[in-house]
Every structure is written in C-alpha cells, then in structure tokens.
CSV table of C-alpha atoms and ligand atoms in Angstrom, one decimal:
chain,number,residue,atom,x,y,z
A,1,UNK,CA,161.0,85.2,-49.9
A,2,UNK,CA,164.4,86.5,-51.8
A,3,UNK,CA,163.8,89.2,-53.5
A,4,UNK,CA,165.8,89.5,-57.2
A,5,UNK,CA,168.8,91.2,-57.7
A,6,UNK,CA,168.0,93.9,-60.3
A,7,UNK,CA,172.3,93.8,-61.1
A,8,UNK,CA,172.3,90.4,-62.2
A,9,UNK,CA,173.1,90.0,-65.7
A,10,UNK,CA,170.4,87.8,-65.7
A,11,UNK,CA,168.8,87.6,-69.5
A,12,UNK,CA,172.4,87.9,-71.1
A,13,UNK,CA,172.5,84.9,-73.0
A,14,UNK,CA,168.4,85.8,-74.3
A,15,UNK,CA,169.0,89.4,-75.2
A,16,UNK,CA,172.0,88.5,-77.2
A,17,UNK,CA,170.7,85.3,-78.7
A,18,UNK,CA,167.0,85.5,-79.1
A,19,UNK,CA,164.7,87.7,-81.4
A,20,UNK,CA,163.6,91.1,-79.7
A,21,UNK,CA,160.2,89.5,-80.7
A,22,UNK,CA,160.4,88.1,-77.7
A,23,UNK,CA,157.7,89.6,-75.3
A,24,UNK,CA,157.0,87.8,-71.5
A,25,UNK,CA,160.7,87.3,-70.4
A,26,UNK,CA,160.4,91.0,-70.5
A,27,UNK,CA,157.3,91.5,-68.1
A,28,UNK,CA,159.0,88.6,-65.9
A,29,UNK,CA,162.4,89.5,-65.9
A,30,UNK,CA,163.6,86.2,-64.1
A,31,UNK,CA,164.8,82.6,-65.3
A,32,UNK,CA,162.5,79.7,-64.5
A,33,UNK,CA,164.1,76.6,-63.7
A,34,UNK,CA,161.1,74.9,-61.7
A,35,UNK,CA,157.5,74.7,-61.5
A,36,UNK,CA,154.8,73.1,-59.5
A,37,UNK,CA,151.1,73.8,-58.8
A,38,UNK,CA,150.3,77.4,-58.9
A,39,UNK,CA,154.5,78.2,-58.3
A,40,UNK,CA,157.0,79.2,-59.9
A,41,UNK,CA,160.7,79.4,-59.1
A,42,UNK,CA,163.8,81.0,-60.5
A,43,UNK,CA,167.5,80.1,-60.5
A,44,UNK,CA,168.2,82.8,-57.6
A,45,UNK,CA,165.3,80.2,-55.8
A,46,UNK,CA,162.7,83.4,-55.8
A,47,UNK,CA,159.2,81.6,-55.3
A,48,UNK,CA,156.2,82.8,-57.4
A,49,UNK,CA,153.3,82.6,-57.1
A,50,UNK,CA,151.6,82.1,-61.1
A,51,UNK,CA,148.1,84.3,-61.6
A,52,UNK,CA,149.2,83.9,-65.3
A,53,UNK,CA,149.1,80.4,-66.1
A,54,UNK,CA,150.3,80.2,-69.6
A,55,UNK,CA,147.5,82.6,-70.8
A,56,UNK,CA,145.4,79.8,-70.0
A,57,UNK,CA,147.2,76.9,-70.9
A,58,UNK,CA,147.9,75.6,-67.6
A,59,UNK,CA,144.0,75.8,-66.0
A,60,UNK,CA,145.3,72.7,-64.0
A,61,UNK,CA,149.1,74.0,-63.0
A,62,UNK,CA,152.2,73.0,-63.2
A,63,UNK,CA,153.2,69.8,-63.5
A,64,UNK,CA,149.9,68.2,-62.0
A,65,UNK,CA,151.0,65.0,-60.4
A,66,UNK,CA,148.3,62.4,-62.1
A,67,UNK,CA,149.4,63.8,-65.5
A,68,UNK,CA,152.6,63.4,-65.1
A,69,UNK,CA,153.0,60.0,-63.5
A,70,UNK,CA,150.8,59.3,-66.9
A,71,UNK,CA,153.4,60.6,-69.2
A,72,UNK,CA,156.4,59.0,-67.2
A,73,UNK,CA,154.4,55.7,-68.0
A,74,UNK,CA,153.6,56.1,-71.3
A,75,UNK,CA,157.9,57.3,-72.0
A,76,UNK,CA,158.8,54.9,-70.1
A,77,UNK,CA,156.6,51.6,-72.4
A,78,UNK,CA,157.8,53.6,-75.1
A,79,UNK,CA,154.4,54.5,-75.9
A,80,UNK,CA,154.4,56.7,-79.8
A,81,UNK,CA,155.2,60.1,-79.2
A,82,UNK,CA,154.9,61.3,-82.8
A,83,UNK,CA,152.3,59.8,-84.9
A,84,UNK,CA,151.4,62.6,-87.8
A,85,UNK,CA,147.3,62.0,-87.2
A,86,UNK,CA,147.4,58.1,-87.5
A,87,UNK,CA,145.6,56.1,-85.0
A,88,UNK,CA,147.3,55.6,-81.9
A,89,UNK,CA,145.8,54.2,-78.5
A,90,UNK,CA,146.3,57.5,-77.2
A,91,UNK,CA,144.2,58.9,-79.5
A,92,UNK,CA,141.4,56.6,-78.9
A,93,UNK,CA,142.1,56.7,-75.8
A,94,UNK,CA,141.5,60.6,-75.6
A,95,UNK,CA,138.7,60.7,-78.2
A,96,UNK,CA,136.5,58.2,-75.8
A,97,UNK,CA,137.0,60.0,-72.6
A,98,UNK,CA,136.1,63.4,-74.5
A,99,UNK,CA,133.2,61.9,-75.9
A,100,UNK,CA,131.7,59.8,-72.6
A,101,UNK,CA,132.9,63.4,-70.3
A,102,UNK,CA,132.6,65.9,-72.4
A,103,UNK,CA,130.4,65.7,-75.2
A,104,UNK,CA,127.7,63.2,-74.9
A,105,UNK,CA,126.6,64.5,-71.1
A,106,UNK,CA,126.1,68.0,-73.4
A,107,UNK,CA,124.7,66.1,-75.4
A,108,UNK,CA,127.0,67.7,-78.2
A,109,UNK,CA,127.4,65.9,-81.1
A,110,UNK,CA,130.2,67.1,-82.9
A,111,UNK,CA,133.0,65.7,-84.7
A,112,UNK,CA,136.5,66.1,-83.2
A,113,UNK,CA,139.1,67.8,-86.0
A,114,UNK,CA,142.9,68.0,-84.9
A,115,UNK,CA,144.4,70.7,-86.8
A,116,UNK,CA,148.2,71.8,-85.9
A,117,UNK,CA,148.6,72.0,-82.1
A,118,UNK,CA,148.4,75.9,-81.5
A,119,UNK,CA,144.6,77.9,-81.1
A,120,UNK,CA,145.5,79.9,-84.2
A,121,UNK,CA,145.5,76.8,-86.3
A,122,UNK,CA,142.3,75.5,-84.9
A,123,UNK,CA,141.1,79.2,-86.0
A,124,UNK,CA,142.1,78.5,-89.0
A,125,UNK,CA,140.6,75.8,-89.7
A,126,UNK,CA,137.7,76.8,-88.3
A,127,UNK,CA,137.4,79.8,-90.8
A,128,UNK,CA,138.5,77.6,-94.1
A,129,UNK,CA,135.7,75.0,-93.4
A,130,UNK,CA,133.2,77.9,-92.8
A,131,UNK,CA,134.1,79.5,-96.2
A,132,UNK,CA,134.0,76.3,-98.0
A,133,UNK,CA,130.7,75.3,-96.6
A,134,UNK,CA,129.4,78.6,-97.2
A,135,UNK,CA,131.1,79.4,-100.2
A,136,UNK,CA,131.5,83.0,-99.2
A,137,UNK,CA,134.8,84.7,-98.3
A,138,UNK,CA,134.0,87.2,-95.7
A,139,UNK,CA,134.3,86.7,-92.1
A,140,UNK,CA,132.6,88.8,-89.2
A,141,UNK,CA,134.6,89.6,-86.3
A,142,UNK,CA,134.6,92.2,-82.9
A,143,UNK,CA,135.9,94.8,-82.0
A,144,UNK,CA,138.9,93.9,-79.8
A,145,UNK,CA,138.6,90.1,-80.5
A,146,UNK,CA,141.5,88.1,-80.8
A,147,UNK,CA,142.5,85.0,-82.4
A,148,UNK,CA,146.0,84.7,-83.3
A,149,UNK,CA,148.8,85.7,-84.8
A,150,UNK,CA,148.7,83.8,-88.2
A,151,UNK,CA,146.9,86.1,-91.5
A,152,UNK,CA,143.3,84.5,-91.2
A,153,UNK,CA,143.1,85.1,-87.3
A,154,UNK,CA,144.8,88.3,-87.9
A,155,UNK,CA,141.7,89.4,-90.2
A,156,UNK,CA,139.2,89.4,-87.6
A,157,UNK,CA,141.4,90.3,-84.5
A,158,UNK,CA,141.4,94.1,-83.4
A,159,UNK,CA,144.5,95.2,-82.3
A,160,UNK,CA,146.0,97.9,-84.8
A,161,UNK,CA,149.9,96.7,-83.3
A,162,UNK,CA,149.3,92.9,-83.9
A,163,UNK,CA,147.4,93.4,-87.6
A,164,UNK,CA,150.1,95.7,-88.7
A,165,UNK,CA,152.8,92.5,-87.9
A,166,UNK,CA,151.1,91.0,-91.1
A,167,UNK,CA,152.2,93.3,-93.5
A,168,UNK,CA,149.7,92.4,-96.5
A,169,UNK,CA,146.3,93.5,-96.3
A,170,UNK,CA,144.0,91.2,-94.1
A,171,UNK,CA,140.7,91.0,-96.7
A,172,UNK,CA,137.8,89.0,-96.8
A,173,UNK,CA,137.3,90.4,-92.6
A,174,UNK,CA,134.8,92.6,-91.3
A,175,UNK,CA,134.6,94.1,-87.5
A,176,UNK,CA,131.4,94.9,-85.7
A,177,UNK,CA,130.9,96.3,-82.2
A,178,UNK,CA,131.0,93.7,-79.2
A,179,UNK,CA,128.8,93.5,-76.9
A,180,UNK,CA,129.0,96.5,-74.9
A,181,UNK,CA,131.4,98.4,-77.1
A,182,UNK,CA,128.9,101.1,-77.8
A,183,UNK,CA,128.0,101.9,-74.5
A,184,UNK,CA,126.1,99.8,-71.9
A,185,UNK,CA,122.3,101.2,-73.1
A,186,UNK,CA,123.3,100.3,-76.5
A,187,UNK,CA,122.9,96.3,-77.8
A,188,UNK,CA,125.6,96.3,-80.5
A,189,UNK,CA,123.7,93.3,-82.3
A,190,UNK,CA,121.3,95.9,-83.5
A,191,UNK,CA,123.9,97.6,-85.3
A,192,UNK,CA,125.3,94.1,-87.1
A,193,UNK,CA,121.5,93.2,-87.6
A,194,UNK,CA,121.3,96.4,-89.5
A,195,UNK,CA,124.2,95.7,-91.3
A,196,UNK,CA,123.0,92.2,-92.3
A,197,UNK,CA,119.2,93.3,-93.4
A,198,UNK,CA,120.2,96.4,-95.3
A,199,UNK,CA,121.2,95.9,-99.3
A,200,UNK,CA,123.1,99.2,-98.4
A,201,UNK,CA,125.6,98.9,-96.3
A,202,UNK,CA,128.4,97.6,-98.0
A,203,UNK,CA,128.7,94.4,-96.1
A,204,UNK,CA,128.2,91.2,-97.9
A,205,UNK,CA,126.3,88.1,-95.9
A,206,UNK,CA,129.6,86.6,-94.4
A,207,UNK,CA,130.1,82.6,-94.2
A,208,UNK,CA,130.5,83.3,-90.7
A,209,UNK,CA,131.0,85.3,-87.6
A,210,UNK,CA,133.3,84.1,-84.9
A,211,UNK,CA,133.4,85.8,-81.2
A,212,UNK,CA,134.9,85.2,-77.9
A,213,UNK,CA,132.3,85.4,-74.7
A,214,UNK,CA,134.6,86.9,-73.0
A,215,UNK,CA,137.5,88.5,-74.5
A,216,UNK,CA,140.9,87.6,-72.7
A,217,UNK,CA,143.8,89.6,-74.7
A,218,UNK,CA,141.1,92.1,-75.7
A,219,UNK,CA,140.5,93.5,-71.7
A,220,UNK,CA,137.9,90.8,-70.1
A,221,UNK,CA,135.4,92.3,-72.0
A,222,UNK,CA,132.1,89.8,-71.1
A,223,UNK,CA,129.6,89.1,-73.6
A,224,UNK,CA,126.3,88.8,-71.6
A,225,UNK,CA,124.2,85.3,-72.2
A,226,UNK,CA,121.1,87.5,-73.9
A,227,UNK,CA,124.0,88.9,-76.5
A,228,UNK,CA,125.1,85.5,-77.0
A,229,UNK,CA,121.6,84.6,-77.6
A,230,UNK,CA,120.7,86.7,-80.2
A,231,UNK,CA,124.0,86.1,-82.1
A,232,UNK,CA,123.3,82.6,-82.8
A,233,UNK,CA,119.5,83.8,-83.4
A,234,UNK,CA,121.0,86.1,-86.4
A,235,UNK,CA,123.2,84.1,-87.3
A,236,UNK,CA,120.5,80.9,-88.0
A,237,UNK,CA,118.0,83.2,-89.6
A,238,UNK,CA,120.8,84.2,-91.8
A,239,UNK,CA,122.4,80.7,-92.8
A,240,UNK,CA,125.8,82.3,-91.3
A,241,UNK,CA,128.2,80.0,-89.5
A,242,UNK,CA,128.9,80.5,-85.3
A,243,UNK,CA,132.6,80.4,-84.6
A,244,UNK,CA,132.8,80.0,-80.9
A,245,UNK,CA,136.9,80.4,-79.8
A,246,UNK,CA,137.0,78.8,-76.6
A,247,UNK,CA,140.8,78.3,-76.9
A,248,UNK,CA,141.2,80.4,-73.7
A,249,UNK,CA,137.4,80.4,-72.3
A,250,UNK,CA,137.0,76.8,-72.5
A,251,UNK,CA,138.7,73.9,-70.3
A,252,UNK,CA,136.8,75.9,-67.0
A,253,UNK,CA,138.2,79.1,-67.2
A,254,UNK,CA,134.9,80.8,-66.8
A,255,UNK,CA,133.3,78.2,-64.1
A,256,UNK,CA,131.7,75.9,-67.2
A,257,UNK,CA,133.9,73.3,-69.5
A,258,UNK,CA,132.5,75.2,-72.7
A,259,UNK,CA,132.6,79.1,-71.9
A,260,UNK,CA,129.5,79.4,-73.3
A,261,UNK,CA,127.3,76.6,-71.9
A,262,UNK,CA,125.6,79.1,-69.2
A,263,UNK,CA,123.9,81.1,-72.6
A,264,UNK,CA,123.1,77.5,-74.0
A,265,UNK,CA,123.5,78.1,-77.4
A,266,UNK,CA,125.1,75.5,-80.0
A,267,UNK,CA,128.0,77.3,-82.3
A,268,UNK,CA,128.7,75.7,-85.4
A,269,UNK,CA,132.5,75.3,-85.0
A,270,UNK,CA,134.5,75.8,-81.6
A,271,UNK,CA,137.9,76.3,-81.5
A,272,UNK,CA,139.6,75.0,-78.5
A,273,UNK,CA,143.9,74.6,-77.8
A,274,UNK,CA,145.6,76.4,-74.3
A,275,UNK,CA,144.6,74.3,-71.9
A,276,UNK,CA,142.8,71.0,-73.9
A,277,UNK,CA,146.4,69.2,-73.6
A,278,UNK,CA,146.0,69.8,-69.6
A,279,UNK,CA,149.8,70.0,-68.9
A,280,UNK,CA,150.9,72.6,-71.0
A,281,UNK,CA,151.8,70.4,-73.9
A,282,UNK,CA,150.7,71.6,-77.4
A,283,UNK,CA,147.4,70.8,-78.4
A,284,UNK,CA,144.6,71.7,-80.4
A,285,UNK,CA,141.1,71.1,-81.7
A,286,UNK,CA,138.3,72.3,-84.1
A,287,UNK,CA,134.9,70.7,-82.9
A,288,UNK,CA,132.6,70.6,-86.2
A,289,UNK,CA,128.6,70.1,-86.7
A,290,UNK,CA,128.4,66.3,-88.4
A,291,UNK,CA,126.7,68.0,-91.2
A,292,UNK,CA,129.9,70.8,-91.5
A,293,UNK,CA,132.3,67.9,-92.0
A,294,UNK,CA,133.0,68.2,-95.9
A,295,UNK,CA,136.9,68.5,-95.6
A,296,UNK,CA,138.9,66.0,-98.1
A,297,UNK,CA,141.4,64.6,-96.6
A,298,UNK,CA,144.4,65.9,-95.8
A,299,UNK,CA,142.9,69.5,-96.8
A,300,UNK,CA,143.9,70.8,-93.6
A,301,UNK,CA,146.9,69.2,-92.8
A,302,UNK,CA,149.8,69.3,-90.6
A,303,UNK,CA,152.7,67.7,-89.3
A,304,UNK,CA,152.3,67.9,-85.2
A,305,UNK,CA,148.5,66.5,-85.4
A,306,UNK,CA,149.5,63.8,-83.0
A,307,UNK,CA,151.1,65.0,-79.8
A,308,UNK,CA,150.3,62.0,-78.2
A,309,UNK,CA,152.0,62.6,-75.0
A,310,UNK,CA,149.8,66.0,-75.2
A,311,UNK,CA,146.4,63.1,-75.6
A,312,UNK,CA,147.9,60.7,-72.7
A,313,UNK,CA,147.6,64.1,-70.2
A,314,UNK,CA,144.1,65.6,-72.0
A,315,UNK,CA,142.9,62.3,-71.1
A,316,UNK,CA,143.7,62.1,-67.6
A,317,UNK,CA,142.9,66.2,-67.4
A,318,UNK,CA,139.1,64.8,-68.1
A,319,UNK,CA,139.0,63.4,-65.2
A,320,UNK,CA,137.7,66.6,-63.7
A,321,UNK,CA,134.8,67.1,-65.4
A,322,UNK,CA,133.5,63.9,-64.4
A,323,UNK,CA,131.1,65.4,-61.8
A,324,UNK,CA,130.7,69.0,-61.1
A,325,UNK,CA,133.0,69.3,-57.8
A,326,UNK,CA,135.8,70.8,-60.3
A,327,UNK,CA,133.5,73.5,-61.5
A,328,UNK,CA,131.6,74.5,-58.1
A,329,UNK,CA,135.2,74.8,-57.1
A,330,UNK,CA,135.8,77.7,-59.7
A,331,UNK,CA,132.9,79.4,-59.4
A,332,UNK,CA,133.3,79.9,-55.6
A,333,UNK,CA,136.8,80.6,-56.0
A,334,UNK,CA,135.6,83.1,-58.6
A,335,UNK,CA,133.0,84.8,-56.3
A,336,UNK,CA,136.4,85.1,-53.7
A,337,UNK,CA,137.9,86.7,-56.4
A,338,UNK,CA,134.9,89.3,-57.5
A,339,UNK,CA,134.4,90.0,-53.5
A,340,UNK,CA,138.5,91.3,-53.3
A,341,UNK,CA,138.6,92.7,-56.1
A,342,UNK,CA,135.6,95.0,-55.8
A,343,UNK,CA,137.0,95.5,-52.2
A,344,UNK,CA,140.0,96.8,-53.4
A,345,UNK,CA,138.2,99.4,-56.2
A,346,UNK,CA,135.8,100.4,-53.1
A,347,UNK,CA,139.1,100.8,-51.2
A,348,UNK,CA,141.0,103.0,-53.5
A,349,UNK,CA,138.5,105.5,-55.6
A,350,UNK,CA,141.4,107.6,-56.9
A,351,UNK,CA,142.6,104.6,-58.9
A,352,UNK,CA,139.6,104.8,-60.9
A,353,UNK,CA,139.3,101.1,-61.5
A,354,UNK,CA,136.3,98.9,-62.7
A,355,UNK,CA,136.1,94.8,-61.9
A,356,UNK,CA,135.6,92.7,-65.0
A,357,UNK,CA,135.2,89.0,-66.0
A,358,UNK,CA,133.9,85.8,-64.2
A,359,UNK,CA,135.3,82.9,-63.1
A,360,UNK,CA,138.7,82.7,-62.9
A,361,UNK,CA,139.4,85.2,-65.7
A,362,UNK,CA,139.2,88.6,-63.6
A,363,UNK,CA,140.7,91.7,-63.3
A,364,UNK,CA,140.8,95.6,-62.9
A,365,UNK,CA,140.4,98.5,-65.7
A,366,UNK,CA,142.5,101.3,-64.8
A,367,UNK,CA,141.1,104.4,-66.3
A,368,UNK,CA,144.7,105.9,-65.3
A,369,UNK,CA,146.8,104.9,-68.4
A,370,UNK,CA,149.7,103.2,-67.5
A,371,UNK,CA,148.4,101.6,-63.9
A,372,UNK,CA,148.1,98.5,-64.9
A,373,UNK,CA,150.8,98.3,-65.8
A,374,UNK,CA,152.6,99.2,-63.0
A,375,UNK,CA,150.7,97.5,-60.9
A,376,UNK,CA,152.0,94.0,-63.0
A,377,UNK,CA,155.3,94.7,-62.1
A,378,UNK,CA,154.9,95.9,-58.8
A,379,UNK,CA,153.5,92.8,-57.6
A,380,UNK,CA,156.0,90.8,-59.8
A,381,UNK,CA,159.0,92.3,-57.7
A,382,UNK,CA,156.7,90.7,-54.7
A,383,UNK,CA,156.9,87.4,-56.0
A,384,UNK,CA,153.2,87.2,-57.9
A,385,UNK,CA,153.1,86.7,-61.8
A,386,UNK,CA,150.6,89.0,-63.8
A,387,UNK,CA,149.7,90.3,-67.0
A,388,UNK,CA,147.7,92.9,-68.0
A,389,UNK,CA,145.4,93.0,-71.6
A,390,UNK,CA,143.6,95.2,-73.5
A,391,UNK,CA,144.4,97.2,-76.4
A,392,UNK,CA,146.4,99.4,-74.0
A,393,UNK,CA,147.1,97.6,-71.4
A,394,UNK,CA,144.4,99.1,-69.4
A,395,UNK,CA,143.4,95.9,-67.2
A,396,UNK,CA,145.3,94.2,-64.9
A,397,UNK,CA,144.4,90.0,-65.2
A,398,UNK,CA,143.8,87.8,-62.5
A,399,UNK,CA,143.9,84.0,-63.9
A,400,UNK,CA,145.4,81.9,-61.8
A,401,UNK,CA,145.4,77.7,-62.4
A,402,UNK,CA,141.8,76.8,-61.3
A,403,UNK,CA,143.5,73.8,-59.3
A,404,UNK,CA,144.6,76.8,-57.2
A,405,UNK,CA,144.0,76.4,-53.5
A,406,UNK,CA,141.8,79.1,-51.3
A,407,UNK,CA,145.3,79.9,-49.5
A,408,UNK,CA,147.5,80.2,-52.6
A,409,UNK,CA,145.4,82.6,-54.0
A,410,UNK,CA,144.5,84.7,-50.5
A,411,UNK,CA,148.6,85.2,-50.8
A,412,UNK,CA,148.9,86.4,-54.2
A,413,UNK,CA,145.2,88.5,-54.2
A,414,UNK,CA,147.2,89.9,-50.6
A,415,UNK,CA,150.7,91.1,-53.0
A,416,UNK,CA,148.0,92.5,-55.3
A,417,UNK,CA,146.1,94.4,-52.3
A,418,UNK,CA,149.6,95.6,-50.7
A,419,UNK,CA,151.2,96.5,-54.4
A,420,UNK,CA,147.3,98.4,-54.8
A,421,UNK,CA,148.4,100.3,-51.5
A,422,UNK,CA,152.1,101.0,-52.4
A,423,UNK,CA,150.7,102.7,-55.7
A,424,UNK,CA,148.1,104.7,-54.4
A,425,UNK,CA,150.5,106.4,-51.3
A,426,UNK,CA,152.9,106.8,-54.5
A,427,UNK,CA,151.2,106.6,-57.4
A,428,UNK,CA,153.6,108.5,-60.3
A,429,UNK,CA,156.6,106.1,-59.0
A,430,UNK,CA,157.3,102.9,-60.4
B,1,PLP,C1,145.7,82.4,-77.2
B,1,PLP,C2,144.5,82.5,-78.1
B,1,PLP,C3,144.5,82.2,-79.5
B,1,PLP,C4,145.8,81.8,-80.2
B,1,PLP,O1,146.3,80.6,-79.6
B,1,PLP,P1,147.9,80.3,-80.0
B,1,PLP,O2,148.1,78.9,-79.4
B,1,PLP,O3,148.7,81.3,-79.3
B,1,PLP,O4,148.0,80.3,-81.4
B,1,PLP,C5,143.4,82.3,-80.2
B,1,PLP,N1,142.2,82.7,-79.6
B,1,PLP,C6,142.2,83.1,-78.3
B,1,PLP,C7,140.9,83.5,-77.8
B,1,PLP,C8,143.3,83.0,-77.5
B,1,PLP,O5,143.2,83.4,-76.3
C-alpha cells in the first residue's frame, strides 16, 4: 500500500474554492476518485479501506453490483429520473417491495411519506405532523441526540457547537437525560416521568418526544430495550407522540432492519434516509400511524420527492431483508467486532477506553481527551477510514458497510490494533 505524500498540494483547488464549512475532506485529507465494496481509492492509487460508510449511508458499500446494473438499466430505457412526487413505476415499484419485505412481515402498518431526500427533512416532517396532530408546540428531546442541521432538528439536538450554527433561538424544544446519562444506577425516565406528572416543573405536556436507540453523532450511547419500553409506556399513558429516528440505526446498522425491533415497541412516526436509497443516492422517508395521516396536500412539500433512480436501487437493496441470512450476518460480524475491541481495551489499560454500541455501530471511549482522535488519523495514514463522535470527540467509530466481508474487516480492525499499539508506546505524539 502507497502511503500519501503529505507535500502534495493535494486539496488546492477545495481550500481555495469551497466554504471552510467544509468538514470530512479535512479528517481524510485525500481525493477520491474510485470506490468499490468496503474500498476506497485516491488519485495517488492509495487503497482504503471504509469503516465510515457515509455515516451510514452506504450499509451495503460502494457501488454494490446488483444496484448498479439496476440503474445502468433504468438510464439506459430512459426510465424518469425526476418526477416531483408523481407516480412513477419506480415508485410503485419501491412502495410494494417495502411493503411485502419490510412492513407487512412486521406486521407494521404504516403509511409511507416522502419528504425531501435528506434525514433532517424526514425529521422535520416528522415533528410538523406531531405538532399538528397534537396541537402542542413543544418537543422532547435527549441529551446528546441528534437530528440534523435544519432549525427544528436543531431544537432537540444537544451539541452546544451545532445549535449555536442556528443563530435564532431554538424554542418550542425541551432536553431530558438519555438513557444512562445520569449514571448507570440511575433510570433517566424517572426523572422525565417526574417532569411529565408534576404541575410544577415548568414543562408543558409536549406533542411528542423523539429519541435515537442508539445515538451515532452523539458517542454510541445505547438506549437499553427496558428504557425503550418504558418510553413508549409514558409516552401512551400521556397521549404524547413516539419519534423513532432510525435515519442512521435503521437499514441493519444495529443487526435488525428497524433499530428498534429487538425492544418491540411501535413509535408513532420513524424517520428513516442514510442508507433507505441503498447506493448512496438521496433519499428519505417519514413512516406515519394511518390514524397520524392528516397532512393536506402539498403541506409538506418539496421539490427532490422523487429520486427515482434513488427508488430503482432501494428496491433492489430489499432484497436483503428477504430472509434473515443478511442480518445473522451482522450480528456475528458484530460479536467479531465486540470480541476485538474489548481485546484491545483489555490490551492497553493506560488508554482508559470503554467499548460501546452493537452491531455494526461500535467503537471506543477514550477517557484521554484527544485520543480518539488521534487514533482516527493514525489509522487513516494506514489506509483505514474512521470517524470519531461524541460531543468531544471522545469515541472512536467502527461502522463499516454491513456487506463487509470477515477478511476486509480483520485488515482494517488489524490498522486499528497496530495504530492502538503505536499510540500507547508514544502516546503524546501524533
Ligand atoms: C445523519 C442523521 C440525521 C440527518 O440526516 P441528513 O441527511 O444529514 O440531514 C438525522 N438523524 C440522525 C440520527 C442522523 O444520524
């Protein structure tokens, strides 16, 4: 493997050009120019190997073969590419296969809303019905949730850095502790239940609360099934709306289609985008209780409802979910996962790091600040893609396509084990 050439003027033309809003070409200071599977290569040919996968949007790679020989078809008959949110085959197409893979075997009856084709719109969307079903304005949210970047995700996402970006007040949001915030002895649900119950305490009876089960950006911080539970048990005794945001859970990330199917419970709303379009392509959508439905059309609107090519590959992406080979496939690549990673805290005390997550969404908390990220870019100059999350960057992430195979991610859990080593023999460089 070729390792980069830290001389290169190699982000010129992006440094002059583009916004210093910019953020990932800065972790992965290389240009991209191919991609395939679980790799990645640059224009200096460096291969890499991708625990990063879009954030989630590319649980089944790069350029998976099936999907694309799909697309190449549909280009090629001309099929409608753009389509606003009229009815196109590939639409129908999509909707059935949801329904006769997805929904039905759940035995999930929701309806299917396409909103713009980003997770922040579907959260959007999701928060606008609640409110006008409710007729209350205030939301509930957690502790170091997030949901986006436009001003009604803002409201109930937790990082100070990402709500200041707004710069008007985010009302009409309230944050409560998430599971496990308040200490492991402590269930944080008594705390909102007393907040709830009590004509006291300042909080008004929300038209809904949203959560992640396990919070991605926020540091793989898992919201145990019991937790989950009780949330939709307060939240029906209270005639409050469940906003489940799947958008980086969902599509198998945590073993399961639906992050939430091993607690069994039935949210309201989900919000699902990332990986839904299965190839990357942009794609979102609200799943609503039949009852919830009371949007007028066109109340929501958008212009990019219809990515159909983003439909033709969701489709074909279905096709594992059609038996539970996909998903026994994730977990036991998962339990590979937790069994290095836990080797690797066991191996290395002084690091003082903690395994979190499930599934394919791992990772380590540092306690050191700063190790994780170091860490990221050590094993970035090795050839592996990683990010860290967390309020402060505290946890190095782990989420590699699930179509991985065992030997792709042996080699990149190995640049993590051998990056682990360099940093503990030296652990103030880097
Ligand atoms: C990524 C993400 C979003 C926002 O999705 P965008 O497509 O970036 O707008 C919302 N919620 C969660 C949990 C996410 O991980």
């Amino acid at each position: 493997m070729k390792l980069m050439n830290p001389e290169q003027p190699l982000l010129q033309v992006f440094e002059t050009m583009e916004s210093e809003v910019r953020s990932y070409c800065r972790s992965f200071p290389a240009v991209f120019v191919k991609a395939k599977g679980y790799r990645l290569w640059d224009t200096a040919q460096n291969e890499y190997i991708d625990f990063f996968a879009g954030a989630g949007a590319l649980n089944y790679g790069h350029n998976h073969p099936a999907m694309k020989q799909k697309l190449i078809d549909y280009l090629q008959n001309d099929g409608v590419t753009h389509s606003l949110d009229m009815a196109t085959e590939a639409k129908e197409r999509f909707l059935r296969r949801f329904w006769s893979v997805i929904l039905e075997p759940r035995k999930m009856e929701y309806k299917v809303m396409f909103p713009g084709p980003t997770g922040t719109n579907s959260v959007e969307s999701a928060l606008k019905l609640a409110r006008k079903v409710t007729g209350r304005t205030t939301v509930i949210g957690f502790t170091n949730a997030f949901h986006g970047m436009t001003l009604g995700a803002l409201a109930v996402t937790g990082n100070t850095f990402k709500r200041q970006g707004a710069g008007v007040p985010l009302h009409h949001a309230v944050s409560m502790p998430y599971d496990g915030y308040l200490g492991k002895d402590i269930d944080s649900l008594d705390y909102l239940e007393s907040y709830l119950n009590d004509s006291g305490s300042g909080v008004s009876k929300p038209a809904a609360i949203i959560t992640e089960t396990i919070q991605g950006e926020g540091g793989i911080n898992v919201a145990g099934v019991k937790w989950l539970q009780r949330l939709e048990r307060i939240c029906k005794d209270n005639g409050i709306l469940l906003i489940v945001d799947d958008v980086q859970m969902g599509c198998g990330r945590t073993g399961t289609f639906f992050s939430f199917e091993q607690a069994g419970i039935r949210p309201d709303l989900v919000c699902m985008s990332k990986s839904i379009g299965g190839y990357g392509l942009p794609m979102a959508l609200t799943l609503i209780r039949p009852e919830l439905d009371i949007w007028q059309p066109g109340e929501h609107n958008g212009t990019f409802r219809g990515n159909n090519l983003a439909f033709v590959a969701a489709e074909e992406a279905l096709r594992y979910w059609e038996n539970d080979i996909f998903a026994k496939s994730i977990e036991s690549k998962g339990m590979l996962v937790n069994r290095f990673l836990n080797e690797l805290v066991r191996l290395h005390p002084e690091l003082q790091g903690e395994v979190r997550g499930k599934g394919l969404m791992q990772g380590i908390a540092f306690a050191i600040p700063g190790m994780a990220e170091r860490l990221c870019k050590a094993v970035f100059a090795k050839g592996l893609i990683m990010e860290t999350s967390g309020t402060d960057s505290e946890v190095a992430k782990i989420m590699p396509p699930l179509t991985i195979d065992e030997d792709g991610l042996r080699a990149g859990l190995h640049i993590v084990k051998e990056s682990m080593r360099e940093l503990y023999e030296n652990p103030e460089r880097n």
